[in-house]
Amino acid sequence: MDPTRRSPSPCSSRTPSPRTPPCGEMLGYVGIEAVLDQLKIKAMKMGFEFNIMVVGQSGLGKSTMVNTLFKSKVWKSTPPGLGGPTPQTLKLQSVTHVIEEKGVKLKLTVTDTPGFGDQINNDKCLRPLDIEFLQRLCQAVNVVPVIARADSLTLEERETFRRRIQHNLRTHCIDVYPQKCFDEDVNDKILNSKIRDRIPFAVVGADREHLVNGRCVLGRKTKWGIIEVENMAHCEFPLLRDLLIRSHLQDLKDITHNVHYENYRVFRLNQSHVLPRGPGWVNLAPVPASSPVIPRSSKVPGRVQEDSEEKF
Amino acid sequence: MASSEVSRHLLFQTHMAAKTCISSPVSDDEQGKKENIRSLTMSGHVGFESLPDQLVNRSIQQGFCFNILCVGETGIGKSTLIDTLFNTNFEDHESSHFYPHVRLKAQTYELQESNVRLKLTIVNTVGFGDQINKEESYQPIVDYIDAQFEAYLQEELKIKRCLFNYHDSRIHVCLYFISPTGHSLKTLDLLTMKNLDSKVNIIPVIAKADAISKTELQKFKIKLMSELVSNGVQIYQFPTDDETIAKINSSMNAHLPFAVVGSMDEVKVGNKMVKARQYPWGVVQVENENHCDFVKLREMLICTNMEDLREQTHSRHYELYRRCKLEELGFKDVGPENKPVSLQETYEAKRHEFYGERQRKEEEMKQTFVQRVKEKEAILKEAERELQAKFEHLKRVHHEERVKLEEKRRLLEEEMAAFSKKKATCEIFQNQSFLATGSKKDKDRKKEQGYRLELLCFDVRACEPIGGRKGAEEGRGAPVQWGGHE
């Protein structure tokens, strides 16, 4: 750690406040950046949490997909056709596990939605029920659409299907993750545009290992070959895994906490008229007449907030 | 064929298992059993070990915020120490000793070191210890700290809130500067720290430590700590629950309070320029651990425990304030019959109570208002009656006067008529006698005899204008001065 003399230039572009406090120039190394290590230690001690919900027709391989993502038996995957009669009503089932990797603890909760959409056949394009459902979901949670069972589509078919879905999503203004309005700077935009171009990912799930060219890989064995799950040429599973776990997990949590939860909170508090407005016995700041200008920084509830108020 | 594949598969599994870290977390196990959570072992590399890095990246983007409160007498070296700690010359002027009240002066600076942006706020007490009444010294500080908590609580309770964007002004650490007398804590110091210890993390420092010798310093430190303990003052303890920093933190805890020297002046020692204070008998080097504890303070405050200080402020001191405030307002987590009650229920109950109260007050006010109106009406009616009576009385008086005046006028007119007759008769006689005698003497005598006017003074000032005017009008016919008898 060499003592470096830093010029206070980038702070002005990032600071949202109109009155920028004076930038102090430090004449030598102080040790402020050690706070990052402190953060890491704290985070490792506390552990992380992640809650994921999988939605789709039964038999699409949702459980297998989750198992593949986390490389463990999160769900006991039911082979198709052998499960009981599909339940008519939608009942959610959650299961929680703690997994650890290199000292990092993750408490993972997976929620399944058995029985949803079994009456729907959306292998051509998104149907009105899907549209409606997706629109509502996107207001409340980060949605990542995924093309399941991509092993039954050729590469060209995949591409066509993907474009069609993207077109559908755009026409109906369904804002899936990563949402455009939360891109903070140029780097984010570039990175996320690449991701947005490939959504929905065409994935294949598998939790069995097979021997291919002397390597042991996760894959599905079919009569005409072995589909390697982690091979980018075969399917886009690595992209999904990277998005969900390796690069954007914290971001997903941030948006949920700062945007979706806050929107829900506003909705709930307004709905039950819990807080008396104006001068009351609780010294609360009265709701300002015009909605406050929220500077764009760190996952701000921007456009989404106004939308949700109308919808609700 | 199949069996060999299976056996190779099994071999691979064990190999992978050895690679990944399987040890299940000890602390989570018990909780896990409670919540029926089982630990899973993974068969391959998933990749969420990058999570702490993701978190750190997010924090870097957001920036950090740190607020230091310096409490100490004027001239004890607060500003100099802060300058030295952060290796900057924050602009500041020397304060006077003659402030009647303690004021708190807060200044915010943006510092950056590699990719870490720090929004640093320094709050200084101006005029601390200069008052005669000790309570006036520490109360403004307590009020300031509470005000910052209050501001945060207000933001938290808003409907549309932005906590992640909120400039957190809550004080994360209070550096309490103790005078290097070498004897013991002053009463003011004890009182102040006692009032602050449940609201903020206190790190006591011995200021201007170059004024005490090493042996005296040891004794002083022991005395100070024992006084703090015996008076029940809770100062901040560097946390020792994490193995990586437990050792250094516990050793530092033993060195409290830190004896510090601050200086931004540089002195050449050997072949380096170091921050130091130059005396005729030697040089006190700030960053020399043999000379003072400055390096320890910087290490503890910034490099090792900044995050913990922030954490404690939020999860302990702020939570305590919040709980007290909400309880003050009448909120409880447990309702009557000891059943847990949600915030919403409490709000609803409070709201009903409030509206009921307001209704009652409105009724009361209405009653009072009606009462007052009645009273006022009665008073006004009474006044009206009085006026009416007065008016009647005056009218009567005028009428009487008028009658009297009429009478007098009549009499006067009669007199005038009689006089005119007399005059006419006299003239006839005069003419007759003049024609008969023609003597001057008689003429004069008769002339003198002729006119005799009686002036009746009639004072009209006491009468009402109506009556007076009428009288004047009526009297115009006769060239007589009216007057009135009272």
CSV table of C-alpha atoms in Angstrom, one decimal, chain B residues 69 104 137-149 192 195-196 199:
chain,number,residue,atom,x,y,z
B,69,LEU,CA,-17.6,14.5,17.4
B,104,LEU,CA,-21.4,22.8,18.0
B,137,SER,CA,-21.7,22.6,29.0
B,138,TYR,CA,-22.8,19.1,28.2
B,139,GLN,CA,-26.5,19.6,27.5
B,140,PRO,CA,-26.0,21.2,24.0
B,141,ILE,CA,-23.9,18.2,23.1
B,142,VAL,CA,-26.6,15.7,24.2
B,143,ASP,CA,-29.2,17.8,22.3
B,144,TYR,CA,-27.1,17.8,19.1
B,145,ILE,CA,-26.6,14.0,19.2
B,146,ASP,CA,-30.3,13.5,19.8
B,147,ALA,CA,-31.2,15.9,17.0
B,148,GLN,CA,-29.2,13.7,14.5
B,149,PHE,CA,-31.0,10.6,15.7
B,192,THR,CA,-20.3,14.8,30.4
B,195,ASN,CA,-24.5,11.7,29.9
B,196,LEU,CA,-23.0,10.7,26.6
B,199,LYS,CA,-25.8,7.8,23.1
